[in-house]
Short mmCIF file of C-alpha atoms in Angstrom, two decimals:
data_model
loop_
_atom_site.label_atom_id
_atom_site.label_comp_id
_atom_site.label_asym_id
_atom_site.label_seq_id
_atom_site.Cartn_x
_atom_site.Cartn_y
_atom_site.Cartn_z
CA UNK A 1 137.61 197.03 104.48
CA UNK A 2 134.13 195.62 104.58
CA UNK A 3 132.43 195.09 101.23
CA UNK A 4 129.16 195.72 102.86
CA UNK A 5 128.14 197.02 106.28
CA UNK A 6 124.50 197.25 107.27
CA UNK A 7 123.46 198.80 110.50
CA UNK A 8 120.09 199.15 112.17
CA UNK A 9 118.23 198.89 108.85
CA UNK A 10 114.44 199.27 108.89
CA UNK A 11 112.77 198.89 105.53
CA UNK A 12 109.06 199.66 104.95
CA UNK A 13 106.61 199.12 102.14
CA UNK A 14 104.12 201.88 102.60
CA UNK A 15 102.99 201.84 106.24
CA UNK A 16 104.13 198.38 107.03
CA UNK A 17 107.61 197.93 108.38
CA UNK A 18 109.17 194.78 106.90
CA UNK A 19 112.53 194.57 108.58
CA UNK A 20 113.52 195.65 112.11
CA UNK A 21 117.02 196.77 112.95
CA UNK A 22 118.92 194.51 110.58
CA UNK A 23 122.68 194.62 111.06
CA UNK A 24 125.48 192.56 109.59
CA UNK A 25 128.87 193.01 107.80
CA UNK A 26 130.30 191.19 104.84
CA UNK A 27 134.09 191.24 104.40
CA UNK A 28 135.62 191.79 100.97
CA UNK A 29 135.89 188.48 99.10
CA UNK A 30 133.51 186.74 101.47
CA UNK A 31 130.39 184.80 100.46
CA UNK A 32 127.57 185.55 102.87
CA UNK A 33 124.03 184.01 102.88
CA UNK A 34 120.77 185.37 104.12
CA UNK A 35 118.39 182.48 104.95
CA UNK A 36 114.87 182.27 106.20
CA UNK A 37 111.33 181.47 105.13
CA UNK A 38 109.28 183.41 102.68
CA UNK A 39 108.12 186.63 104.34
CA UNK A 40 111.12 186.86 106.53
CA UNK A 41 112.38 189.96 104.69
CA UNK A 42 115.51 188.48 103.23
CA UNK A 43 114.86 189.56 99.62
CA UNK A 44 113.76 193.00 100.85
CA UNK A 45 117.25 193.53 102.30
CA UNK A 46 118.73 192.79 98.85
CA UNK A 47 116.30 195.19 97.24
CA UNK A 48 117.19 198.01 99.61
CA UNK A 49 120.91 197.52 98.82
CA UNK A 50 120.17 197.49 95.13
CA UNK A 51 117.99 200.64 95.39
CA UNK A 52 114.75 198.88 94.52
CA UNK A 53 113.17 199.35 97.98
CA UNK A 54 113.53 203.00 98.61
CA UNK A 55 111.99 203.67 101.95
CA UNK A 56 114.43 202.68 104.61
CA UNK A 57 116.18 204.15 107.58
CA UNK A 58 119.52 203.11 109.14
CA UNK A 59 122.71 202.70 107.22
CA UNK A 60 123.98 200.72 104.25
CA UNK A 61 127.54 201.17 103.14
CA UNK A 62 129.14 199.48 100.25
CA UNK A 63 132.90 199.38 99.94
CA UNK A 64 133.00 202.24 102.44
CA UNK A 65 130.59 204.51 100.59
CA UNK A 66 127.18 205.36 102.10
CA UNK A 67 124.40 204.02 99.95
CA UNK A 68 121.84 206.57 98.68
CA UNK A 69 118.18 205.68 98.46
CA UNK A 70 117.90 205.52 94.79
CA UNK A 71 119.53 204.11 91.66
CA UNK A 72 123.14 205.22 91.54
CA UNK A 73 125.43 204.63 88.57
CA UNK A 74 128.66 204.52 90.53
CA UNK A 75 127.14 201.94 92.80
CA UNK A 76 125.88 199.89 89.94
CA UNK A 77 129.39 199.49 88.69
CA UNK A 78 130.53 198.03 91.95
CA UNK A 79 127.57 195.85 92.75
CA UNK A 80 125.12 193.91 90.51
CA UNK A 81 122.20 191.67 91.19
CA UNK A 82 121.18 188.25 89.78
CA UNK A 83 117.52 187.33 90.12
CA UNK A 84 115.72 184.17 90.92
CA UNK A 85 113.86 183.40 87.80
CA UNK A 86 115.78 183.48 84.55
CA UNK A 87 112.53 183.06 82.71
CA UNK A 88 111.32 186.39 84.03
CA UNK A 89 114.51 188.45 84.30
CA UNK A 90 115.60 188.51 80.65
CA UNK A 91 113.86 190.74 78.10
CA UNK A 92 112.12 188.32 75.80
CA UNK A 93 112.64 190.37 72.68
CA UNK A 94 116.35 191.18 73.15
CA UNK A 95 119.08 188.93 72.02
CA UNK A 96 121.83 187.79 74.36
CA UNK A 97 124.05 190.27 72.67
CA UNK A 98 121.68 193.17 73.23
CA UNK A 99 121.09 192.19 76.87
CA UNK A 100 124.81 192.06 77.57
CA UNK A 101 125.72 195.26 75.67
CA UNK A 102 123.11 197.41 77.35
CA UNK A 103 124.92 197.95 80.72
CA UNK A 104 128.05 198.94 78.68
CA UNK A 105 126.06 201.53 76.72
CA UNK A 106 124.49 202.94 79.88
CA UNK A 107 127.94 203.29 81.45
CA UNK A 108 129.53 204.70 78.26
CA UNK A 109 131.99 201.85 78.00
CA UNK A 110 133.16 201.12 74.47
CA UNK A 111 134.73 198.03 73.08
CA UNK A 112 131.51 196.13 73.72
CA UNK A 113 132.04 193.47 71.13
CA UNK A 114 135.11 192.12 72.91
CA UNK A 115 133.67 192.50 76.37
CA UNK A 116 130.56 190.55 75.49
CA UNK A 117 132.74 187.81 73.96
CA UNK A 118 134.89 187.69 77.06
CA UNK A 119 132.08 187.58 79.60
CA UNK A 120 130.22 184.90 77.64
CA UNK A 121 133.36 182.77 77.70
CA UNK A 122 133.83 183.20 81.45
CA UNK A 123 130.25 181.98 82.24
CA UNK A 124 130.65 179.08 79.81
CA UNK A 125 128.25 180.14 77.09
CA UNK A 126 129.24 179.14 73.59
CA UNK A 127 129.65 181.91 71.00
CA UNK A 128 126.82 180.59 68.89
CA UNK A 129 124.31 181.69 71.53
CA UNK A 130 125.25 185.32 71.15
CA UNK A 131 122.46 186.29 68.84
CA UNK A 132 119.79 184.04 70.19
CA UNK A 133 116.65 185.13 72.07
CA UNK A 134 115.89 183.93 75.58
CA UNK A 135 113.19 181.51 74.43
CA UNK A 136 115.78 179.71 72.39
CA UNK A 137 117.85 178.93 75.55
CA UNK A 138 117.37 176.46 78.37
CA UNK A 139 116.86 177.56 81.95
CA UNK A 140 120.53 176.98 82.84
CA UNK A 141 121.75 178.93 79.82
CA UNK A 142 119.44 181.82 80.67
CA UNK A 143 120.76 181.96 84.16
CA UNK A 144 124.27 182.07 82.73
CA UNK A 145 123.16 185.05 80.61
CA UNK A 146 121.81 186.74 83.73
CA UNK A 147 125.09 186.14 85.57
CA UNK A 148 127.07 187.43 82.53
CA UNK A 149 124.91 190.57 82.49
CA UNK A 150 125.78 191.12 86.15
CA UNK A 151 129.46 190.53 85.54
CA UNK A 152 129.95 192.59 82.37
CA UNK A 153 130.55 195.80 84.35
CA UNK A 154 133.28 194.01 86.33
CA UNK A 155 131.59 194.58 89.72
CA UNK A 156 133.22 193.59 92.97
CA UNK A 157 130.09 192.34 94.63
CA UNK A 158 127.08 190.29 93.43
CA UNK A 159 123.73 190.24 95.08
CA UNK A 160 122.22 186.78 94.39
CA UNK A 161 118.47 186.28 94.92
CA UNK A 162 117.81 182.54 95.02
CA UNK A 163 119.92 182.14 91.90
CA UNK A 164 119.21 178.39 91.44
CA UNK A 165 115.85 177.71 93.01
CA UNK A 166 114.01 177.87 89.65
CA UNK A 167 116.36 175.28 88.12
CA UNK A 168 116.56 171.51 88.03
CA UNK A 169 119.06 169.86 90.41
CA UNK A 170 121.52 168.90 87.74
CA UNK A 171 121.40 172.41 86.28
CA UNK A 172 121.63 173.88 89.80
CA UNK A 173 124.88 171.97 90.25
CA UNK A 174 126.31 173.63 87.08
CA UNK A 175 125.33 177.16 88.11
CA UNK A 176 126.70 176.60 91.70
CA UNK A 177 130.02 175.37 90.28
CA UNK A 178 130.04 178.36 88.00
CA UNK A 179 129.45 180.82 90.85
CA UNK A 180 132.09 179.22 92.95
CA UNK A 181 134.63 179.38 90.11
CA UNK A 182 133.87 182.99 89.21
CA UNK A 183 134.28 184.06 92.83
CA UNK A 184 137.71 182.33 92.98
CA UNK A 185 138.87 183.75 89.64
CA UNK A 186 137.60 187.30 90.10
CA UNK A 187 137.76 187.75 93.79
CA UNK A 188 134.06 188.57 94.02
CA UNK A 189 132.04 189.19 97.16
CA UNK A 190 128.67 187.44 97.28
CA UNK A 191 125.57 188.23 99.25
CA UNK A 192 123.10 185.43 98.51
CA UNK A 193 119.46 185.06 99.61
CA UNK A 194 118.22 181.50 99.73
CA UNK A 195 116.12 179.10 101.70
CA UNK A 196 118.20 176.14 100.73
CA UNK A 197 120.78 175.39 103.41
CA UNK A 198 122.78 172.75 101.52
CA UNK A 199 123.40 175.44 98.84
CA UNK A 200 124.72 177.69 101.62
CA UNK A 201 126.92 174.95 102.80
CA UNK A 202 128.40 174.55 99.34
CA UNK A 203 128.87 178.18 98.36
CA UNK A 204 129.11 180.40 101.41
CA UNK A 205 131.46 181.20 104.34
CA UNK A 206 128.94 182.72 106.78
CA UNK A 207 125.18 183.03 107.06
CA UNK A 208 122.55 185.13 108.83
CA UNK A 209 119.25 183.49 109.72
CA UNK A 210 116.28 185.82 109.43
CA UNK A 211 112.79 185.54 110.84
CA UNK A 212 109.91 188.00 110.85
CA UNK A 213 112.15 190.78 109.60
CA UNK A 214 114.87 190.28 112.26
CA UNK A 215 118.30 188.64 112.08
CA UNK A 216 118.09 185.93 114.72
CA UNK A 217 121.59 184.48 114.33
CA UNK A 218 124.83 185.05 112.41
CA UNK A 219 126.95 181.95 112.18
CA UNK A 220 129.77 180.42 110.20
CA UNK A 221 129.13 177.68 107.66
CA UNK A 222 131.22 175.37 109.81
CA UNK A 223 128.70 175.74 112.54
CA UNK A 224 125.96 174.96 110.05
CA UNK A 225 127.71 171.80 108.87
CA UNK A 226 128.31 170.58 112.42
CA UNK A 227 124.67 171.34 113.30
CA UNK A 228 125.88 173.80 115.93
CA UNK A 229 123.58 176.72 115.33
CA UNK A 230 122.40 178.19 118.60
CA UNK A 231 119.07 179.85 117.98
CA UNK A 232 115.99 177.56 118.32
CA UNK A 233 114.53 178.71 115.06
CA UNK A 234 117.81 178.18 113.11
CA UNK A 235 118.03 174.70 114.58
CA UNK A 236 114.56 173.98 113.41
CA UNK A 237 115.42 175.10 109.87
CA UNK A 238 118.53 172.95 109.83
CA UNK A 239 116.47 169.93 111.05
CA UNK A 240 114.02 170.40 108.12
CA UNK A 241 116.84 170.74 105.59
CA UNK A 242 119.02 167.92 106.88
CA UNK A 243 116.62 165.30 105.65
CA UNK A 244 112.96 164.76 105.38
CA UNK A 245 111.89 163.70 108.83
CA UNK A 246 111.25 160.15 107.83
CA UNK A 247 114.53 159.32 106.21
CA UNK B 1 97.08 142.23 95.05
CA UNK B 2 94.39 143.70 92.85
CA UNK B 3 95.75 146.56 90.77
CA UNK B 4 94.12 149.93 91.15
CA UNK B 5 95.69 151.36 88.08
CA UNK B 6 97.17 149.56 85.18
CA UNK B 7 98.93 151.36 82.40
CA UNK B 8 100.62 149.68 79.46
CA UNK B 9 102.66 151.52 76.81
CA UNK B 10 101.40 155.05 77.50
CA UNK B 11 102.39 157.60 74.88
CA UNK B 12 101.73 161.32 74.86
CA UNK B 13 102.49 163.14 71.65
CA UNK B 14 102.48 166.84 70.76
CA UNK B 15 102.81 168.05 67.15
CA UNK B 16 105.47 170.57 66.51
CA UNK B 17 106.80 172.40 63.42
CA UNK B 18 109.43 169.69 63.11
CA UNK B 19 106.93 166.88 63.31
CA UNK B 20 105.31 165.04 66.28
CA UNK B 21 107.27 164.82 69.52
CA UNK B 22 106.69 162.09 72.06
CA UNK B 23 106.88 163.56 75.61
CA UNK B 24 106.00 160.20 77.12
CA UNK B 25 107.40 157.22 75.26
CA UNK B 26 105.76 154.01 76.16
CA UNK B 27 105.39 154.11 79.93
CA UNK B 28 103.96 151.11 81.80
CA UNK B 29 103.06 150.94 85.44
CA UNK B 30 100.90 148.94 87.83
CA UNK B 31 99.69 150.59 90.96
CA UNK B 32 98.03 149.00 93.95
CA UNK B 33 96.94 150.71 97.06
CA UNK B 34 100.39 152.01 97.61
CA UNK B 35 102.46 155.12 97.40
CA UNK B 36 104.29 155.46 94.09
CA UNK B 37 106.79 158.32 93.44
CA UNK B 38 107.61 159.64 90.00
CA UNK B 39 110.80 161.70 89.86
CA UNK B 40 112.57 163.46 87.05
CA UNK B 41 113.71 166.85 85.90
CA UNK B 42 111.66 169.36 83.96
CA UNK B 43 110.74 167.99 80.57
CA UNK B 44 110.97 164.36 81.70
CA UNK B 45 107.28 163.83 81.17
CA UNK B 46 106.30 163.19 84.78
CA UNK B 47 103.54 165.70 84.93
CA UNK B 48 102.23 164.60 81.52
CA UNK B 49 102.04 161.13 82.86
CA UNK B 50 99.94 162.34 85.80
CA UNK B 51 97.70 164.43 83.64
CA UNK B 52 97.07 161.73 81.07
CA UNK B 53 95.67 159.39 83.75
CA UNK B 54 92.95 161.98 84.31
CA UNK B 55 92.69 162.58 80.58
CA UNK B 56 93.51 166.18 81.19
CA UNK B 57 95.74 166.62 78.07
CA UNK B 58 93.99 168.83 75.65
CA UNK B 59 94.25 168.79 71.88
CA UNK B 60 96.60 169.04 69.96
CA UNK B 61 98.22 166.75 72.51
CA UNK B 62 97.43 163.09 71.92
CA UNK B 63 97.32 160.24 74.47
CA UNK B 64 97.49 156.66 73.37
CA UNK B 65 98.04 153.48 75.39
CA UNK B 66 97.61 149.73 74.93
CA UNK B 67 95.89 149.70 78.21
CA UNK B 68 94.86 152.24 80.85
CA UNK B 69 92.42 150.73 83.35
CA UNK B 70 91.38 152.08 86.69
CA UNK B 71 89.69 149.51 88.95
CA UNK B 72 88.77 147.50 85.85
CA UNK B 73 87.35 150.49 83.96
CA UNK B 74 88.95 151.40 80.71
CA UNK B 75 89.73 155.10 81.06
CA UNK B 76 90.47 155.64 77.41
CA UNK B 77 87.07 154.56 76.16
CA UNK B 78 84.99 156.62 78.61
CA UNK B 79 83.04 159.59 77.28
CA UNK B 80 83.88 163.09 78.54
CA UNK B 81 80.74 162.92 80.77
CA UNK B 82 81.72 159.54 82.24
CA UNK B 83 85.19 160.87 82.78
CA UNK B 84 83.83 163.78 84.84
CA UNK B 85 82.26 161.33 87.28
CA UNK B 86 85.71 159.76 87.80
CA UNK B 87 87.66 162.98 88.18
CA UNK B 88 87.48 164.17 91.74
CA UNK B 89 85.27 161.40 92.91
CA UNK B 90 87.52 158.41 92.22
CA UNK B 91 90.86 159.97 91.13
CA UNK B 92 91.78 163.43 92.21
CA UNK B 93 94.79 165.62 91.75
CA UNK B 94 96.61 168.16 93.91
CA UNK B 95 98.43 170.76 91.83
CA UNK B 96 101.61 172.65 92.46
CA UNK B 97 100.63 176.15 93.49
CA UNK B 98 97.56 177.01 95.58
CA UNK B 99 97.74 180.57 94.40
CA UNK B 100 96.80 179.57 90.88
CA UNK B 101 94.65 176.50 91.53
CA UNK B 102 92.02 177.90 93.93
CA UNK B 103 89.21 180.08 92.69
CA UNK B 104 90.03 183.65 93.85
CA UNK B 105 86.38 184.84 94.03
CA UNK B 106 84.89 181.90 95.99
CA UNK B 107 85.27 181.36 99.75
CA UNK B 108 87.19 178.32 100.88
CA UNK B 109 84.09 176.80 102.40
CA UNK B 110 82.15 177.06 99.14
CA UNK B 111 84.99 175.59 97.11
CA UNK B 112 85.32 172.54 99.34
CA UNK B 113 81.55 172.15 99.34
CA UNK B 114 81.47 172.32 95.55
CA UNK B 115 83.86 169.47 95.25
CA UNK B 116 81.50 167.39 97.39
CA UNK B 117 78.26 168.56 95.75
CA UNK B 118 79.48 167.77 92.25
CA UNK B 119 79.46 164.14 93.09
CA UNK B 120 76.82 163.70 95.83
CA UNK B 121 73.45 165.16 96.83
CA UNK B 122 73.63 166.27 100.50
CA UNK B 123 71.76 168.55 102.85
CA UNK B 124 73.23 171.87 103.84
CA UNK B 125 74.07 170.91 107.41
CA UNK B 126 75.68 167.66 106.23
CA UNK B 127 77.88 169.59 103.82
CA UNK B 128 78.86 172.05 106.53
CA UNK B 129 79.79 169.32 109.05
CA UNK B 130 81.78 167.28 106.52
CA UNK B 131 83.57 170.40 105.25
CA UNK B 132 84.51 171.28 108.80
CA UNK B 133 85.65 167.76 109.57
CA UNK B 134 87.78 167.75 106.42
CA UNK B 135 89.44 171.03 107.33
CA UNK B 136 90.20 169.59 110.77
CA UNK B 137 91.69 166.52 109.12
CA UNK B 138 94.15 168.69 107.25
CA UNK B 139 95.05 170.28 110.60
CA UNK B 140 93.48 173.69 110.15
CA UNK B 141 92.95 174.90 113.73
CA UNK B 142 89.89 177.11 113.51
CA UNK B 143 87.95 175.68 110.58
CA UNK B 144 84.86 177.84 111.37
CA UNK B 145 86.82 180.98 110.55
CA UNK B 146 88.78 179.57 107.57
CA UNK B 147 85.50 178.45 105.94
CA UNK B 148 84.56 182.07 105.28
CA UNK B 149 87.95 183.26 104.04
CA UNK B 150 88.99 183.88 100.41
CA UNK B 151 92.18 182.23 99.05
CA UNK B 152 94.15 185.44 99.13
CA UNK B 153 93.54 185.71 102.89
CA UNK B 154 95.42 182.49 103.70
CA UNK B 155 99.09 181.60 103.57
CA UNK B 156 100.62 179.27 100.94
CA UNK B 157 100.77 176.35 103.36
CA UNK B 158 97.25 176.79 104.43
CA UNK B 159 96.14 177.22 100.82
CA UNK B 160 97.74 173.88 99.91
CA UNK B 161 96.04 172.20 102.83
CA UNK B 162 92.76 173.60 101.60
CA UNK B 163 93.50 172.14 98.18
CA UNK B 164 94.13 168.77 99.80
CA UNK B 165 90.93 169.01 101.73
CA UNK B 166 89.07 169.73 98.55
CA UNK B 167 90.68 166.84 96.71
CA UNK B 168 90.11 164.30 99.49
CA UNK B 169 86.55 165.21 100.58
CA UNK B 170 84.87 163.03 97.87
CA UNK B 171 87.01 160.18 99.22
CA UNK B 172 88.78 159.17 96.01
CA UNK B 173 90.62 155.81 95.58
CA UNK B 174 93.67 157.43 93.97
CA UNK B 175 95.33 160.75 94.65
CA UNK B 176 97.78 162.22 92.20
CA UNK B 177 99.89 164.91 93.79
CA UNK B 178 101.94 166.86 91.26
CA UNK B 179 104.73 168.78 93.05
CA UNK B 180 102.33 169.41 95.97
CA UNK B 181 104.98 171.25 98.02
CA UNK B 182 107.41 172.93 95.69
CA UNK B 183 105.81 176.31 96.13
CA UNK B 184 106.05 176.06 99.92
CA UNK B 185 108.74 176.75 102.56
CA UNK B 186 110.72 173.79 103.85
CA UNK B 187 109.15 173.86 107.25
CA UNK B 188 105.61 173.81 105.82
CA UNK B 189 106.53 171.21 103.23
CA UNK B 190 107.05 168.50 105.80
CA UNK B 191 103.77 169.30 107.52
CA UNK B 192 101.74 169.10 104.22
CA UNK B 193 103.37 165.87 103.24
CA UNK B 194 102.76 164.38 106.64
CA UNK B 195 99.03 165.22 106.21
CA UNK B 196 98.84 163.62 102.75
CA UNK B 197 100.74 160.58 103.99
CA UNK B 198 98.52 160.20 107.03
CA UNK B 199 95.24 160.47 105.08
CA UNK B 200 96.41 158.15 102.36
CA UNK B 201 97.31 155.48 104.88
CA UNK B 202 94.21 155.92 106.94
CA UNK B 203 91.80 155.68 103.96
CA UNK B 204 93.89 153.06 102.17
CA UNK B 205 94.11 155.08 99.01
CA UNK B 206 96.67 154.89 96.25
CA UNK B 207 99.06 157.82 95.87
CA UNK B 208 101.13 158.99 92.93
CA UNK B 209 103.56 161.60 94.08
CA UNK B 210 105.21 163.49 91.28
CA UNK B 211 108.27 165.57 92.19
CA UNK B 212 111.73 166.62 91.13
CA UNK B 213 112.96 166.11 94.70
CA UNK B 214 114.53 162.72 95.12
CA UNK B 215 114.93 162.91 98.88
CA UNK B 216 111.35 163.90 99.40
CA UNK B 217 109.99 161.13 97.17
CA UNK B 218 112.15 158.48 98.83
CA UNK B 219 110.85 159.63 102.27
CA UNK B 220 107.17 159.47 101.40
CA UNK B 221 106.80 156.65 98.91
CA UNK B 222 107.05 152.90 98.80
CA UNK B 223 108.27 152.63 95.21
CA UNK B 224 109.93 155.02 92.88
CA UNK B 225 110.03 155.54 89.10
CA UNK B 226 112.82 157.74 87.75
CA UNK B 227 111.93 159.31 84.40
CA UNK B 228 114.14 160.97 81.85
CA UNK B 229 112.95 162.44 78.45
CA UNK B 230 109.70 160.50 78.53
CA UNK B 231 111.05 157.13 79.58
CA UNK B 232 111.31 155.29 82.83
CA UNK B 233 115.05 154.77 83.36
CA UNK B 234 114.89 153.07 86.78
CA UNK B 235 112.35 151.54 89.07
CA UNK B 236 113.15 150.72 92.66
CA UNK B 237 111.98 150.51 96.24
CA UNK B 238 112.14 153.86 98.00
CA UNK B 239 114.65 152.53 100.54
CA UNK B 240 116.93 151.28 97.76
CA UNK B 241 117.29 154.65 96.05
CA UNK B 242 120.71 155.19 97.52
CA UNK B 243 121.85 152.01 95.73
CA UNK B 244 120.41 153.12 92.43
CA UNK B 245 122.14 151.56 89.49
CA UNK B 246 121.25 153.68 86.46
CA UNK B 247 123.91 156.32 85.79
CA UNK B 248 121.33 159.02 85.38
CA UNK B 249 119.78 158.39 88.82
CA UNK B 250 123.23 158.21 90.36
CA UNK B 251 124.20 161.49 88.63
CA UNK B 252 121.07 163.16 89.95
CA UNK B 253 121.71 162.01 93.46
CA UNK B 254 125.32 163.14 93.35
CA UNK B 255 124.51 166.64 91.98
CA UNK B 256 122.47 167.61 95.06
CA UNK B 257 124.49 169.57 97.59
CA UNK B 258 124.39 168.19 101.11
CA UNK B 259 124.07 170.07 104.34
CA UNK B 260 127.53 168.95 105.37
CA UNK B 261 128.98 169.61 101.94
CA UNK B 262 132.76 169.18 101.63
CA UNK B 263 133.07 168.69 97.95
CA UNK B 264 134.82 171.50 96.12
CA UNK B 265 132.86 170.97 92.96
CA UNK B 266 129.54 169.22 92.30
CA UNK B 267 129.48 166.47 89.68
CA UNK B 268 127.53 167.55 86.59
CA UNK B 269 125.50 165.23 84.36
CA UNK B 270 126.52 164.58 80.80
CA UNK B 271 123.96 166.28 78.70
CA UNK B 272 122.22 164.69 75.76
CA UNK B 273 121.63 167.09 72.89
CA UNK B 274 117.90 167.55 73.46
CA UNK B 275 117.89 168.20 77.16
CA UNK B 276 120.27 171.16 77.42
#
């Protein structure tokens, strides 16, 4: 079964149509990347899946269930999102404990003390951070909290919106290792948006290249590593990422 | 070679509840008419170094140095008014994000002209022709149209080129570029850096390029300083970065994923207590 199947998806903000006939499938357990420049509509696709961009036509199905246009509790349990900037995505006046317990309260799951403990351990956050506020944490630790918040409901799929682009390279390495380990341990499916092709190469199995709201190419990461992308635009992107033109 | 900028033992200190903290701890550098890169992670003090050269660090931050001379002028002893005649005209700075650094209620033409008029008296037609020429130099195709646009009407890449035009029009001797491309897409990054590179070479200016991106700095600079928690840990020629010796530099280089990545896990730096 596919974890995610998107067909002929058109998303609009008001009168302007942002994506045009997007279609791709992500198998269960796969890690799939959406790449492209800013304005190409890649984040918008994630938002439509998460229920944050509500005006779309076409079809989105998640683990075989058709996605509705709004926020949906059953869906939220299957699929969670991690945002780009851990400085903006955590409530500044809630402790780590409060942030992590909230999804459990919403979904009426008890036993929150143990689950918070467990999830903090699995993302590599020490116990002593449990009652701290976001401003007392570093960027890498905050992103770990954001990942823990997404994982606490034990979802099967994560939507990752540039999860490391706001972080330093050494911290990025830690978070990428963490994401890779979590996927292996928990059999997660990833849909990741990024403009960083080396990150795709490290973490993903397949990728779709987007431009001006259209998918121009779907390829395997092997093709990316060998520099064997077909579309001219994808080749251009690869060339820019491979090295700065002068090196 | 005559040094353009000479800094000895630069310290930047901020008071905190737990006593003063040095964010730059005794940095020294000599810059000729060359391209110097400063790399480091957030909190390493690289931006503070750039800002202290222009004396842009506001109280309660404090800047001290044994020596900080620019073309023979002692920057630390200048009055605020004398400093203003240096900023922009002799040393200028390109900031990170054009969205926040351009004035949203002034047209692009007016902003570039303002940069020129602050330091020189010129006739209206002179200003216009120089502004147009400058926009052309940063490869904006239809400068006549762009002149009348407001910052929100242009893309990030074009905004950053406008910033560069504004900073270079008074023909400074030294350009400090603090993460000039980190808010831009990869394809536009290369373009913007090429423009800076080209103009710096053509006018024989000095360049300090501050960035967290090691690859980028090694591609566009002659010499590189690697900073960590306020100190320079390594200095080398840009071409020699791959053979860096300091464990921190090597760790940084290793932790960047490559396009043809085959490692199963990325090496992670050992953290010191303060930087986690």
